[in-house]
mmCIF file of C-alpha atoms in Angstrom:
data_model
loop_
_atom_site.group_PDB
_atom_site.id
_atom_site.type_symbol
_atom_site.label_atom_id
_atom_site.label_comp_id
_atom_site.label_asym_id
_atom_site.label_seq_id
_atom_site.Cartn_x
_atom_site.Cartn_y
_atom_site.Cartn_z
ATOM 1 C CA UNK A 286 43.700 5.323 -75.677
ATOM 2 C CA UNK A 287 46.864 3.944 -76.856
ATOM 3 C CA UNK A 288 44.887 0.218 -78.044
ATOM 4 C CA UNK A 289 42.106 2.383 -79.804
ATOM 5 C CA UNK A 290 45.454 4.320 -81.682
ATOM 6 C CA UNK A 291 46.887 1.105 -82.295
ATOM 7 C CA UNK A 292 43.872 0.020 -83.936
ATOM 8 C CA UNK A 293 42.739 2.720 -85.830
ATOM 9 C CA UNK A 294 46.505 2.573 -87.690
ATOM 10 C CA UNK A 295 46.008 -1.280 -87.919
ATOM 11 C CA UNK A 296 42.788 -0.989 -89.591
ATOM 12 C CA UNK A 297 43.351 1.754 -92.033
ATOM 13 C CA UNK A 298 46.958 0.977 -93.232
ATOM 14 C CA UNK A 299 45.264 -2.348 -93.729
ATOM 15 C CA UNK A 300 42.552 -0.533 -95.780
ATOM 16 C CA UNK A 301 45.337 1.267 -97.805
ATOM 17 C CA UNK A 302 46.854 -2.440 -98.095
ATOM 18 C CA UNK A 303 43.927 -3.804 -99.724
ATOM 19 C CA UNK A 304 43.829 -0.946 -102.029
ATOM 20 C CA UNK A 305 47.079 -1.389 -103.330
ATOM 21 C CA UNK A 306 45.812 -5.355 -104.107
ATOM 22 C CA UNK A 307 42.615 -3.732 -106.255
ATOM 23 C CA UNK A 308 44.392 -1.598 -107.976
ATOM 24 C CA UNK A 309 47.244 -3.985 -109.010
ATOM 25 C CA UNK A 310 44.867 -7.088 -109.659
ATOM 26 C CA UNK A 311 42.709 -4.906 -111.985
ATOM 27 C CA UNK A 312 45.577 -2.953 -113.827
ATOM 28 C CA UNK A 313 46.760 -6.799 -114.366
ATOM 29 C CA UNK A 314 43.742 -7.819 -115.771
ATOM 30 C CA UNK A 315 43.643 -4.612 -118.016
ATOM 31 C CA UNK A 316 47.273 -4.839 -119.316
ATOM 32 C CA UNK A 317 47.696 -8.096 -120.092
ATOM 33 C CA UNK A 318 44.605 -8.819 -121.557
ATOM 34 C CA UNK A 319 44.844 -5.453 -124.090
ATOM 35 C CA UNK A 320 45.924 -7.602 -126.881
ATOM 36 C CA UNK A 321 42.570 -9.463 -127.002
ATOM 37 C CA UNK A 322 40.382 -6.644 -126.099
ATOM 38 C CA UNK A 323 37.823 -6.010 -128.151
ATOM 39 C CA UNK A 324 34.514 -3.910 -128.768
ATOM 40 C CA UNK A 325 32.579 -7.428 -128.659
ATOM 41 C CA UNK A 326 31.181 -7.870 -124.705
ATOM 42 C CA UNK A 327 30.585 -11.018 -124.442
ATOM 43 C CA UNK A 328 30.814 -12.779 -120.876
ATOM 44 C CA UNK A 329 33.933 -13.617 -119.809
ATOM 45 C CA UNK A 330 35.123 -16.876 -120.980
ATOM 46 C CA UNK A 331 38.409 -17.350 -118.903
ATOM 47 C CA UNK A 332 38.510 -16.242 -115.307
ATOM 48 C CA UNK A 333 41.856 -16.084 -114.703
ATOM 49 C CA UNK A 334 44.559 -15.951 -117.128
ATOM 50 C CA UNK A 335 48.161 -17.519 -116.749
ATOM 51 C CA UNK A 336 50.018 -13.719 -115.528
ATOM 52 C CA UNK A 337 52.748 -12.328 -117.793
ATOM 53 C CA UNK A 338 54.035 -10.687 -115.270
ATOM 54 C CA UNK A 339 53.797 -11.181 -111.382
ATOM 55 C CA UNK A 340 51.171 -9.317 -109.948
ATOM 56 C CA UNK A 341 53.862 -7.481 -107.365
ATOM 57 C CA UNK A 342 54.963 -6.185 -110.116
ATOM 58 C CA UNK A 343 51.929 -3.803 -110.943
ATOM 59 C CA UNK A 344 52.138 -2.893 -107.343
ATOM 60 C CA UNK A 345 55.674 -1.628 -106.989
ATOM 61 C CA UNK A 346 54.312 0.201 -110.222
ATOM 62 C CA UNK A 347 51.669 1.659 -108.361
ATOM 63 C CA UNK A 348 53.879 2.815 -105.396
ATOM 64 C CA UNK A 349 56.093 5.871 -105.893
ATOM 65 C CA UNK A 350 52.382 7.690 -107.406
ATOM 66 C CA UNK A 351 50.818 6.886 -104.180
ATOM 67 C CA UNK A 352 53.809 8.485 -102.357
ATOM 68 C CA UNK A 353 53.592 11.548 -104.315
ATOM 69 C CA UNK A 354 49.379 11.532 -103.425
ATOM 70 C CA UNK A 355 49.465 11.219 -99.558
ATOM 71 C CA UNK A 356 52.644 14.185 -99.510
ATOM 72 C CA UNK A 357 49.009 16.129 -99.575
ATOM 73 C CA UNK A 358 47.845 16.714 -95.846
ATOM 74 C CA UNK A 359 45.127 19.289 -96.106
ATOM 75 C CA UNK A 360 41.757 17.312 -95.968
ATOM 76 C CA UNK A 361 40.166 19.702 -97.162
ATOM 77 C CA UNK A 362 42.246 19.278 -100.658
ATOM 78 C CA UNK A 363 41.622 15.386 -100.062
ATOM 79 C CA UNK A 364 38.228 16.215 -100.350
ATOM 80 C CA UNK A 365 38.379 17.491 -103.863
ATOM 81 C CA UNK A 366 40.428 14.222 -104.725
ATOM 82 C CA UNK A 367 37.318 12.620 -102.743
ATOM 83 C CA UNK A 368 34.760 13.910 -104.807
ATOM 84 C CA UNK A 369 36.807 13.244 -108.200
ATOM 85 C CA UNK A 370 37.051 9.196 -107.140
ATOM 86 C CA UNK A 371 32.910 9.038 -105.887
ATOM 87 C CA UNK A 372 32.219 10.423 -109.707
ATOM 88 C CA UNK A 373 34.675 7.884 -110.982
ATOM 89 C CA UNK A 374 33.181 5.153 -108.946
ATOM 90 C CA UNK A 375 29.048 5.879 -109.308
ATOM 91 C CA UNK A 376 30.139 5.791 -113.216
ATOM 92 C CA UNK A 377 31.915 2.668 -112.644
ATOM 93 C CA UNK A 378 29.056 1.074 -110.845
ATOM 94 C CA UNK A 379 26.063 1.914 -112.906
ATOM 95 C CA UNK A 380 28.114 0.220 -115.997
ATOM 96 C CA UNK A 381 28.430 -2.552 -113.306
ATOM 97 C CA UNK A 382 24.695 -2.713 -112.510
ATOM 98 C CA UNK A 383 23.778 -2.165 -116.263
ATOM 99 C CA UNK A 384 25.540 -5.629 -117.368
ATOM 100 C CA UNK A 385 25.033 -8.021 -114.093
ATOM 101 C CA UNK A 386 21.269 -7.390 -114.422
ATOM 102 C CA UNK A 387 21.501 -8.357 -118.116
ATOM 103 C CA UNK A 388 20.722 -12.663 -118.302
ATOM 104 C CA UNK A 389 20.918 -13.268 -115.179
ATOM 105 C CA UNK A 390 20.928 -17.676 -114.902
ATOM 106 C CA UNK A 391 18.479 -19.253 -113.124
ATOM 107 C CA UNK A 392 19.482 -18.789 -109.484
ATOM 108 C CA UNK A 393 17.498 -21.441 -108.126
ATOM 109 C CA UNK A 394 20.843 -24.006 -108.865
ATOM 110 C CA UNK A 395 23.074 -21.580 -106.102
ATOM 111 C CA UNK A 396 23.199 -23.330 -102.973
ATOM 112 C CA UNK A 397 20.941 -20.828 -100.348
ATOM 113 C CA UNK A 398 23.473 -21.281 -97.154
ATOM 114 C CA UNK A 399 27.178 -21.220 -96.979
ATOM 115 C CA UNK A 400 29.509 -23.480 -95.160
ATOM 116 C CA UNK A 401 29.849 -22.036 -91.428
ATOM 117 C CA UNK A 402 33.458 -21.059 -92.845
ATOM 118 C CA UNK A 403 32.503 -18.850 -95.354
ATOM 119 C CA UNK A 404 30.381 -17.157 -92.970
ATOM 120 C CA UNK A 405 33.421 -16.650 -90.699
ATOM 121 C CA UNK A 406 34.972 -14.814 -93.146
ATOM 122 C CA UNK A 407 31.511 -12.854 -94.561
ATOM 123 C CA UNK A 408 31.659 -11.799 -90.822
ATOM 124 C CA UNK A 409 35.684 -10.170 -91.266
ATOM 125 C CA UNK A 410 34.403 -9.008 -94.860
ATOM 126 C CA UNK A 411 31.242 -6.925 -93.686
ATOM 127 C CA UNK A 412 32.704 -5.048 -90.727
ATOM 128 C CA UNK A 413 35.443 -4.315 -93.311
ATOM 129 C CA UNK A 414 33.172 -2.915 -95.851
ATOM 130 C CA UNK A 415 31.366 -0.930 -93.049
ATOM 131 C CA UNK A 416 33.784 0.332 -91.060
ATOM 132 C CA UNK A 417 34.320 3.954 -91.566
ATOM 133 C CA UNK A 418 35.038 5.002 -87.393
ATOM 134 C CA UNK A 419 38.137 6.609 -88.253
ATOM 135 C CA UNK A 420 37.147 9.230 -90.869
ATOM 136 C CA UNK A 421 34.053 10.236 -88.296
ATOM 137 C CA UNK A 422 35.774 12.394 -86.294
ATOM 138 C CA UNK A 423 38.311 13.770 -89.179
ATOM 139 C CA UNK A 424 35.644 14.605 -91.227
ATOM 140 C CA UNK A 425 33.482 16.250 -88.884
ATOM 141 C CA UNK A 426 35.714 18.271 -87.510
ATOM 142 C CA UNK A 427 36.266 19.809 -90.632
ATOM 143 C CA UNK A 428 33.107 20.589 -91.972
ATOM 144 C CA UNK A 429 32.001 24.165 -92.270
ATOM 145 C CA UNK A 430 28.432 22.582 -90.226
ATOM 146 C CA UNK A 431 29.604 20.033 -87.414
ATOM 147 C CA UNK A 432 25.567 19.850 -86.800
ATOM 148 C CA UNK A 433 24.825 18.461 -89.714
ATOM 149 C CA UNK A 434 27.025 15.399 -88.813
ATOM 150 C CA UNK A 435 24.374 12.671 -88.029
ATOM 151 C CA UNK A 436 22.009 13.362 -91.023
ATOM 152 C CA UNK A 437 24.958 13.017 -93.602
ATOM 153 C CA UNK A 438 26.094 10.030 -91.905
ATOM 154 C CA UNK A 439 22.786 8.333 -91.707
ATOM 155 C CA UNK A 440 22.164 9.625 -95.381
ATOM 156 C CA UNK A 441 25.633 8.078 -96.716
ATOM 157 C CA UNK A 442 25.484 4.446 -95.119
ATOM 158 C CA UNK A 443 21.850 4.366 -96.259
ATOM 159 C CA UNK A 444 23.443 4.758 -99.743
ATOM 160 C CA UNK A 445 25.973 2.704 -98.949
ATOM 161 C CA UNK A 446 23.787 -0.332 -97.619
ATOM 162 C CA UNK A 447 21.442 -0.178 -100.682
ATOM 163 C CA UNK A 448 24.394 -0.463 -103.123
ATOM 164 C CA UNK A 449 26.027 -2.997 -101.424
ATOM 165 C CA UNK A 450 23.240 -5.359 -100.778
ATOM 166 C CA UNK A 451 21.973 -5.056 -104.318
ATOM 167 C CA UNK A 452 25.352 -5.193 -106.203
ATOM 168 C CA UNK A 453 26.374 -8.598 -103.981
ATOM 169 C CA UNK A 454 22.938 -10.111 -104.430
ATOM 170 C CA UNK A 455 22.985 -9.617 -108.198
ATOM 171 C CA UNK A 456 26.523 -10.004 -108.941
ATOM 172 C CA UNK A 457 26.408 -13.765 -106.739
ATOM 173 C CA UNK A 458 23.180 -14.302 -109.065
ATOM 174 C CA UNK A 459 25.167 -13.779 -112.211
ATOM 175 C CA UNK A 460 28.296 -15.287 -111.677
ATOM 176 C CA UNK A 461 27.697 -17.986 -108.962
ATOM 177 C CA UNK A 462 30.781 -19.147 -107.244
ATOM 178 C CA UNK A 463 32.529 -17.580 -109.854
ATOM 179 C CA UNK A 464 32.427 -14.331 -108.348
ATOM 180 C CA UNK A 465 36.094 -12.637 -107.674
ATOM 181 C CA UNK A 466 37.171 -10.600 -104.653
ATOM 182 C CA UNK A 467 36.461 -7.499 -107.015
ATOM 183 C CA UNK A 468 33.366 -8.046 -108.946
ATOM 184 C CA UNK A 469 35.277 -5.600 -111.690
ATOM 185 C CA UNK A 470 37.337 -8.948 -112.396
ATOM 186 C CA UNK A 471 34.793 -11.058 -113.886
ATOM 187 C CA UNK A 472 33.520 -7.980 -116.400
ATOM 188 C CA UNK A 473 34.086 -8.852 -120.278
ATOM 189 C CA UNK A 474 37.063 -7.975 -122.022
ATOM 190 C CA UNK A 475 36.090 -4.950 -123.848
ATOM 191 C CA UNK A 476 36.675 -1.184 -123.825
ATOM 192 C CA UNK A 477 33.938 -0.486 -122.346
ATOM 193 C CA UNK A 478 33.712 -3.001 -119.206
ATOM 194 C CA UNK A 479 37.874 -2.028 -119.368
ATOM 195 C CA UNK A 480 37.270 1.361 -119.093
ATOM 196 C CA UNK A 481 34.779 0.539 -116.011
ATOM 197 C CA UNK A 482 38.183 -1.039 -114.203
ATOM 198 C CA UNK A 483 40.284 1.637 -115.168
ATOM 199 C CA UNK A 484 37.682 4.212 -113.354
ATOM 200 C CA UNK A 485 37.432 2.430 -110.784
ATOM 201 C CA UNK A 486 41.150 2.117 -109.742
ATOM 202 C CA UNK A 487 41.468 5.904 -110.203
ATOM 203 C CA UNK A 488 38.406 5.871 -107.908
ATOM 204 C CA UNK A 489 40.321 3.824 -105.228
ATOM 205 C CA UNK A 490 43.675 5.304 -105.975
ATOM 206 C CA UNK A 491 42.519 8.973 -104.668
ATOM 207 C CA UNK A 492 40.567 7.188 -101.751
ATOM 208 C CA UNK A 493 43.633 5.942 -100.456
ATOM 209 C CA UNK A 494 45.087 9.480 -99.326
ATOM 210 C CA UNK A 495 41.984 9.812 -97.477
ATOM 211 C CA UNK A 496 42.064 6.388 -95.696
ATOM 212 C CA UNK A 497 45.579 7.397 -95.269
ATOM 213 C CA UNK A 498 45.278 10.378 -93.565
ATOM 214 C CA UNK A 499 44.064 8.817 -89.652
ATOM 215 C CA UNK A 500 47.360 6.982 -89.073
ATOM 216 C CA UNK A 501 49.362 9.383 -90.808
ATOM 217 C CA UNK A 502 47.331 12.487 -87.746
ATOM 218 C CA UNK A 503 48.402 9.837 -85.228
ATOM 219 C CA UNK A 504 52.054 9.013 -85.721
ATOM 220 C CA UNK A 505 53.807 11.942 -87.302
ATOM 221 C CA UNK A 506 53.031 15.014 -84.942
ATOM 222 C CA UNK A 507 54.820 11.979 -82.478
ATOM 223 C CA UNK A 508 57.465 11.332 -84.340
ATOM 224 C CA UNK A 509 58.338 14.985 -85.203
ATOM 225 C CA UNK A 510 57.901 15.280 -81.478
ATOM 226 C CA UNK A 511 61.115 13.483 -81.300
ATOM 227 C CA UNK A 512 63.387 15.662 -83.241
ATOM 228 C CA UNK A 513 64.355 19.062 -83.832
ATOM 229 C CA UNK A 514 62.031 21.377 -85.305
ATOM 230 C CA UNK A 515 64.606 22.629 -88.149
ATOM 231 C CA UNK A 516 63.704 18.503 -89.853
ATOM 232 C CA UNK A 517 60.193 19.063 -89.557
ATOM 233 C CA UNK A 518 59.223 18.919 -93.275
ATOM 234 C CA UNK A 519 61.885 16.078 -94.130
ATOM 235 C CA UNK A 520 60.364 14.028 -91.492
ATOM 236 C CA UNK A 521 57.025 14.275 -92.314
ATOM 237 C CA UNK A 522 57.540 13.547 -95.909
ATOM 238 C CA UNK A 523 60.079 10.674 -94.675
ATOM 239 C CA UNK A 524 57.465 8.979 -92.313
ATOM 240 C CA UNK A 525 54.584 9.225 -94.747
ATOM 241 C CA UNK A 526 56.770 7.364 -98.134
ATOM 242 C CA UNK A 527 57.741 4.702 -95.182
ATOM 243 C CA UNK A 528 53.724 4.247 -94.376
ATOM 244 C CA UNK A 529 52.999 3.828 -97.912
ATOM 245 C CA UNK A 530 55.945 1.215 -98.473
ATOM 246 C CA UNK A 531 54.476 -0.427 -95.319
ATOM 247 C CA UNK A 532 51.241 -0.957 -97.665
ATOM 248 C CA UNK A 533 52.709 -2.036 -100.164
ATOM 249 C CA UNK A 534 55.163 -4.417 -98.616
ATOM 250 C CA UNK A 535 52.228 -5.775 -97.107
ATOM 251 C CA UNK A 536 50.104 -6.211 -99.964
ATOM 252 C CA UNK A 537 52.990 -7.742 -101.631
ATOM 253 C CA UNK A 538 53.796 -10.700 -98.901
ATOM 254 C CA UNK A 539 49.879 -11.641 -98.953
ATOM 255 C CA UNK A 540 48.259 -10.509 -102.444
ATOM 256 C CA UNK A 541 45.073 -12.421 -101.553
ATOM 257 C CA UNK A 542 42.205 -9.211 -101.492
ATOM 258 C CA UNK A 543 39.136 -11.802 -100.059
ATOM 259 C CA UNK A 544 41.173 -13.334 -97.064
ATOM 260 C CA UNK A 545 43.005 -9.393 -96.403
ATOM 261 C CA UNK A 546 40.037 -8.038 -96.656
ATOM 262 C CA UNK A 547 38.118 -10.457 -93.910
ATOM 263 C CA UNK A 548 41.401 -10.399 -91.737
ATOM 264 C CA UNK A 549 41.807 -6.577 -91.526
ATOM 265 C CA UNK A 550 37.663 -6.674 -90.726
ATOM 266 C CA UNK A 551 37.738 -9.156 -88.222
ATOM 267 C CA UNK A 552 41.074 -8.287 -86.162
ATOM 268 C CA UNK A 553 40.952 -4.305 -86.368
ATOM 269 C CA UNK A 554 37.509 -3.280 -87.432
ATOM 270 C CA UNK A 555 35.494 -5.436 -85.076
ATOM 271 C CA UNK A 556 37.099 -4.181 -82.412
ATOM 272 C CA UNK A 557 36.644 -0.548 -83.131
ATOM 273 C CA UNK A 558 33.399 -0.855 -84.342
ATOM 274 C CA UNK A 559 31.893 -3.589 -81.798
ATOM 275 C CA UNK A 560 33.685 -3.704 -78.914
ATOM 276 C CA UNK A 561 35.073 -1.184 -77.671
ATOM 277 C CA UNK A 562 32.625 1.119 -78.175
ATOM 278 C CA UNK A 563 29.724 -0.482 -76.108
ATOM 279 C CA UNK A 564 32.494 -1.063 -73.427
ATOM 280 C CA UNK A 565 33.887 2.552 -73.738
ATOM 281 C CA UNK A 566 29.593 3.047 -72.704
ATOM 282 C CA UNK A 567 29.321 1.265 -69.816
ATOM 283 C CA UNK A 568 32.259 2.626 -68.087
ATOM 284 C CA UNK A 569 31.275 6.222 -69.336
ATOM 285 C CA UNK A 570 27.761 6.228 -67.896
ATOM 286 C CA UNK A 571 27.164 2.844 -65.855
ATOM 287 C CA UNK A 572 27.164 5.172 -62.312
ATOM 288 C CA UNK A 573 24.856 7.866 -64.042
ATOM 289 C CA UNK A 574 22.190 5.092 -63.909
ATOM 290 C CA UNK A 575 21.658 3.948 -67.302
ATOM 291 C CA UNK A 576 18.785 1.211 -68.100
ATOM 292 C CA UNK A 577 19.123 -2.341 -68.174
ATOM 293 C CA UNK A 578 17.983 -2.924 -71.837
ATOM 294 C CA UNK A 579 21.010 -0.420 -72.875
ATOM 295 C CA UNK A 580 23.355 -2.940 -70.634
ATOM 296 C CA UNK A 581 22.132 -5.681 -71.849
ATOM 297 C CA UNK A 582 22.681 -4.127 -75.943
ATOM 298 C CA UNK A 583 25.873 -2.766 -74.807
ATOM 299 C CA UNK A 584 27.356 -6.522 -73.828
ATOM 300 C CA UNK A 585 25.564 -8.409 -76.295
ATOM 301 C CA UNK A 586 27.226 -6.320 -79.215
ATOM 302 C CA UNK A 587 30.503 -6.471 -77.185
ATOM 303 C CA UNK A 588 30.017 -10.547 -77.067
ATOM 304 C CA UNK A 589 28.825 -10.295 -80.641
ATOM 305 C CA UNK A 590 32.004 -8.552 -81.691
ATOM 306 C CA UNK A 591 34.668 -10.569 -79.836
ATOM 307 C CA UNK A 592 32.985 -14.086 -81.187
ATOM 308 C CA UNK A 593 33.811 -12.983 -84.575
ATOM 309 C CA UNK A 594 36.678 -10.944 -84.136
ATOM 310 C CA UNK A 595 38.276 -14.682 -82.704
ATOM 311 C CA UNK A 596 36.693 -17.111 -84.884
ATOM 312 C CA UNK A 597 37.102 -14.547 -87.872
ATOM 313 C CA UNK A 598 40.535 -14.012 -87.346
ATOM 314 C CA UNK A 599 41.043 -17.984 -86.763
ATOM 315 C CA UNK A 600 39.550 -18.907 -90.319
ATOM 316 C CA UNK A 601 41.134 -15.850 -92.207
ATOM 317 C CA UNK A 602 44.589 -16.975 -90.785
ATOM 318 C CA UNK A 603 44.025 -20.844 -91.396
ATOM 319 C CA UNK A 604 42.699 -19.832 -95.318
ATOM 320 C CA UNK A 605 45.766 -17.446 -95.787
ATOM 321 C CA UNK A 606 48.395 -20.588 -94.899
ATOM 322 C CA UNK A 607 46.800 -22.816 -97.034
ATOM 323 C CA UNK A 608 48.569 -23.757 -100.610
ATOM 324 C CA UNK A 609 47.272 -21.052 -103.162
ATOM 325 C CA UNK A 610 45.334 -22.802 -106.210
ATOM 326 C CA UNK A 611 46.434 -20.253 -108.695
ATOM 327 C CA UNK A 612 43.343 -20.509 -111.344
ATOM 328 C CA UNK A 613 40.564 -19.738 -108.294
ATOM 329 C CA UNK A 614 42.879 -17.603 -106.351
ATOM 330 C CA UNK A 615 40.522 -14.702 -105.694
ATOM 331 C CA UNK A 616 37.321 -16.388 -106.076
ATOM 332 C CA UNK A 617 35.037 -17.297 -103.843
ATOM 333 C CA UNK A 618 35.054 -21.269 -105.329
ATOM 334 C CA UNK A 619 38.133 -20.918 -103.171
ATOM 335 C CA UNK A 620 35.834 -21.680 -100.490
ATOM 336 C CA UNK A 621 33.386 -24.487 -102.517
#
């Protein structure tokens, strides 16, 4: 009980960490590239630009607005913030779709296999993007239908693994090994592909209260615990602006998305979405006689998951001490 706690605050403060890295590297990108916006979208000349101002900056910019979001602890309100940033982001990713589909080059030049360390790190990357364990219980629990659980869940990743496969298949096709962390970085510099990264962020800026809220149910009721009841309120609010500097103090010492990103997904999220589950299985039901062919899935996906969650979390750490080389910092040439 207490790892599978531990965990689920690992893995969604890390969430709320990589968060705070989109939102900063895009409000970058939109701020200091105003000056030579234009209504003229052609592709993207210049990936990266030499910053005007670090990019720590835009995140302790970010911070105190965040604070003032997650001091909102009815999920129920989160889910009108919820619905506000999926609007945002389908807008955001239909402009996204509209111009990667547009010219795409010959893709018969991209190399068809990756080095066996990239795929470490696409290993970290997709249980990241997939993990969603610990909003499965929070939001069931508060639907007005618990029943209706499994079908909206099924529904939603469905969605979820359509848009994902076709937006990294095209995106790689246009932009090669020129493809950022965030595919929003390598839009043109126009109003229009601008206003796509500003919808976005908004998008991922009211998603973070909900990521948010799982640690924030599992260590303030015990921290209020601990004191008297008349410092309720100014604990709560003091323990949730600590979480969110946590994030961003985080984000700050490592502002690399790609290698957070595959870190949090292969340290955290592998283990709460491969291993311990199957394991949590066997010991459940093993004596109530359950087949062989669900012992054998339940201990392959267990090996499957501890493989990567090692090997994962081996690359991801020996990428993240390497010397950063600033004009292909979040692109995945990185890895060329």
């Amino acid at each position: 009980r207490y790892t599978v706690n531990f965990l689920l605050i690992t893995t969604q403060l890390g969430f709320c960490s990589v968060y705070f890295m989109f939102m900063a590297d895009n409000l970058q990108q939109m701020v200091e590239e105003a000056h030579m916006t234009s209504n003229n979208c052609q592709p993207r000349k210049i990936l990266v630009l030499t910053p005007i101002l670090n990019i720590r900056f835009y995140m302790l910019t970010i911070l105190p607005f965040l604070v003032l979001l997650v001091f909102i602890q009815n999920l129920r309100m989160l889910s009108i913030f919820s619905t506000l940033a999926n609007v945002t982001t389908l807008g955001s990713m239909a402009l996204i779709f509209e111009y990667i589909v547009q010219e795409i080059p010959d893709p018969s030049s991209l190399p068809l296999m990756a080095s066996w360390k990239t795929f470490l790190l696409f290993f970290g990357t997709a249980i990241f993007t997939f993990e969603g364990v610990g909003m499965v219980l929070p939001l069931k629990n508060q639907m007005k239908h618990p029943q209706q659980f499994s079908f909206v869940l099924y529904l939603g990743m469905s969605l979820v693994i359509i848009l994902y496969i076709c937006l990294g298949t095209l995106g790689y096709m246009k932009f090669g090994s020129n493809t950022q962390a965030s595919i929003t970085l390598n839009l043109p510099n126009c109003w229009l592909y601008q206003s796509v990264k500003l919808m976005y962020s908004i998008g991922i800026f009211f998603t973070y209260a909900l990521q948010f809220h799982v640690p924030a149910e599992i260590i303030i009721p015990f921290v209020i615990s601990q004191g008297s009841e008349s410092w309720t309120l100014f604990i709560d609010l003091s323990v949730r602006t600590a979480l969110v500097c946590l994030t961003c103090v985080s984000a700050i010492l490592i502002p690399r998305l790609d290698l957070v990103i595959s870190f949090v997904g292969s340290v955290s999220s592998s283990a709460l979405a491969l291993i311990i589950p199957p394991l949590l299985e066997l010991i459940t039901f093993y004596a109530e006689d359950m087949s062989y062919v669900t012992v054998a899935k339940d201990i392959m996906i267990s090996i499957l998951g501890l493989l990567g969650c090692v090997f994962g979390t081996y690359q991801a750490l020996y990428e993240l001490i390497q010397p950063i080389n600033h004009s292909i910092a979040n692109s995945t040439g990185v890895y060329a």
